[in-house]
Amino acid sequence: MSDIAELEQGILAAIDAATSEAELEAVRIGALGKKGSISERMKTLGAMSAEERQTMGPLLNGLKNSLTERLAARRQELRHAAIAERLARERVDVTLPVRRPPAETGRIHPISQVIDEITAIFSDMGFSIAEGPDIETDYYNFTALNFPEGHPAREMHDTFFFNPREDGERMLLRTHTSPVQIHTMEAQKPPIRIVIPGKTYRCDSDPTHTPMFHQLEGLVVDRTANVANMKWALIEFCKAFFEVDDLQMRFRPSFFPFTEPSLEVDIQCDRSRPGELRFGEGSDWMEILGCGMVHPNVLRMSGLDPDEFQGFAWGIGIDRLAMLKYGMPDLRAFFDADARWLSHYGFRPLDLPTLFGGLSG
Ligand code: DAH
């Protein structure tokens, strides 16, 4: 057998023996690559005599072409074999239940949902969102809000105090979101239009009170803000939040140290059907929030001249709004981290509350 025929046999055997595309590629490079055995032979053609070249030239070229074809054919074979092998190995059991993705099974907590709903409504009215620290000083939680030293209103807040620091100052967990009013007025000049959702703390626990709960504070300060503006904003908010076209609200005189006048607000509801509570109809009332015109002392202590600026503020319990809107009877269950409760009362994560798309989906 001529050495060319031997070379061909060797390469063909290697092609047949290749068990993967990578192995086959190695064989191709070994034969037809730049330094491959066939390519090296081609390079010797130049030094041959004319007759020799006439026989060797076509021989080598023919060999090159036939090897190229064989390589291509074997590559196809290997590819088909790989697909057939995968098809045999990978099976889909069509009788298995569909596994639902995390976006389908995860749930948004009702508190987060209600905060998203409330902020969507007030953002639409031109309010910004502000936040402040959960751990406060006595000054921001009480003094700057016009609670005099020793005033009984301080006691009514059932405050959690930390141990006194070396300088005697006792930090506390804020009992309401109102201190953020002060932080905001210290940091920015009017006009101010903010809502402040956040965690608040009081030493209290029963079906409608938990030691940690949530409030939404609102604050508007400019040169002309008045009670009529406040009533409009709160009525519009309640209609949008409870998703009713009309809703009666009752404003009653009340007392908060940081507002003058102070008002408590009830909304119209219907309790006549047992186990059912409807808003925007009926002849019953339910207290829902506190509000008032910002007290001149509060403006003054925050660095604003009460002869130049005036404002209104309000505070609402977010947890209570959630309980009322979504019919959850026991507040303590909100913070039990029970997955069954959350999957029942929670909201689908991709249904973002918007005014145009619907708040509660
Ligand atoms: N901070 C009050 C509370 O927790 C609620 C409140 C009432 C806030 C009237 C206000 C307001 O801003 O004007 O009981």
Tab-separated table of N, CA and C and ligand atoms in Angstrom, residues 157 175-176 178 181 202 215 217-218 256 258-259 290-292 313-315, ligand 1:
chain	number	residue	atom	x	y	z
A	157	HIS	N	-49.336	58.228	75.702
A	157	HIS	CA	-48.693	57.590	74.556
A	157	HIS	C	-48.026	56.256	74.876
A	175	THR	N	-43.754	57.292	69.130
A	175	THR	CA	-45.118	56.832	69.417
A	175	THR	C	-46.077	57.250	68.311
A	176	HIS	N	-45.602	58.091	67.395
A	176	HIS	CA	-46.408	58.510	66.245
A	176	HIS	C	-45.451	58.976	65.132
A	178	SER	N	-45.674	61.848	63.767
A	178	SER	CA	-45.640	63.315	63.776
A	178	SER	C	-44.233	63.925	63.894
A	181	GLN	N	-42.821	65.462	60.867
A	181	GLN	CA	-43.240	66.830	60.492
A	181	GLN	C	-42.120	67.815	60.830
A	202	ARG	N	-46.152	51.585	70.641
A	202	ARG	CA	-46.719	51.903	71.956
A	202	ARG	C	-46.895	50.619	72.735
A	215	GLN	N	-48.511	54.176	60.937
A	215	GLN	CA	-49.308	55.389	60.748
A	215	GLN	C	-48.959	56.041	59.416
A	217	GLU	N	-48.783	59.930	58.254
A	217	GLU	CA	-48.869	61.338	58.633
A	217	GLU	C	-48.969	62.151	57.350
A	218	GLY	N	-49.665	63.285	57.426
A	218	GLY	CA	-49.679	64.193	56.276
A	218	GLY	C	-49.349	65.586	56.762
A	256	PHE	N	-55.295	67.841	70.106
A	256	PHE	CA	-53.920	67.353	69.995
A	256	PHE	C	-53.032	68.551	70.324
A	258	PHE	N	-50.354	69.519	69.100
A	258	PHE	CA	-49.625	70.098	67.963
A	258	PHE	C	-50.532	70.716	66.910
A	259	THR	N	-51.856	70.718	67.160
A	259	THR	CA	-52.760	71.349	66.189
A	259	THR	C	-53.754	72.260	66.916
A	290	GLY	N	-57.156	61.690	62.867
A	290	GLY	CA	-57.061	62.955	63.591
A	290	GLY	C	-56.378	63.972	62.699
A	291	CYS	N	-56.765	65.246	62.843
A	291	CYS	CA	-56.147	66.259	61.984
A	291	CYS	C	-56.294	67.634	62.617
A	292	GLY	N	-55.746	68.631	61.963
A	292	GLY	CA	-55.902	69.991	62.468
A	292	GLY	C	-54.961	70.947	61.770
A	313	ALA	N	-52.271	69.271	59.150
A	313	ALA	CA	-51.624	67.965	59.289
A	313	ALA	C	-52.687	66.945	59.675
A	314	TRP	N	-52.363	65.686	59.440
A	314	TRP	CA	-53.274	64.629	59.904
A	314	TRP	C	-52.487	63.355	60.169
A	315	GLY	N	-53.087	62.463	60.924
A	315	GLY	CA	-52.482	61.160	61.185
A	315	GLY	C	-53.553	60.084	61.091
B	1	DAH	N1	-50.048	61.900	66.156
B	1	DAH	C1	-51.421	61.617	66.479
B	1	DAH	C2	-51.538	60.281	67.196
B	1	DAH	O1	-50.704	59.436	67.002
B	1	DAH	C3	-52.282	61.591	65.233
B	1	DAH	C4	-52.395	62.930	64.616
B	1	DAH	C5	-53.485	63.749	64.958
B	1	DAH	C6	-51.451	63.400	63.743
B	1	DAH	C7	-53.630	65.003	64.412
B	1	DAH	C8	-51.577	64.683	63.182
B	1	DAH	C9	-52.684	65.459	63.534
B	1	DAH	O2	-50.700	65.173	62.310
B	1	DAH	O3	-52.782	66.681	62.991
B	1	DAH	O4	-52.455	60.095	67.945
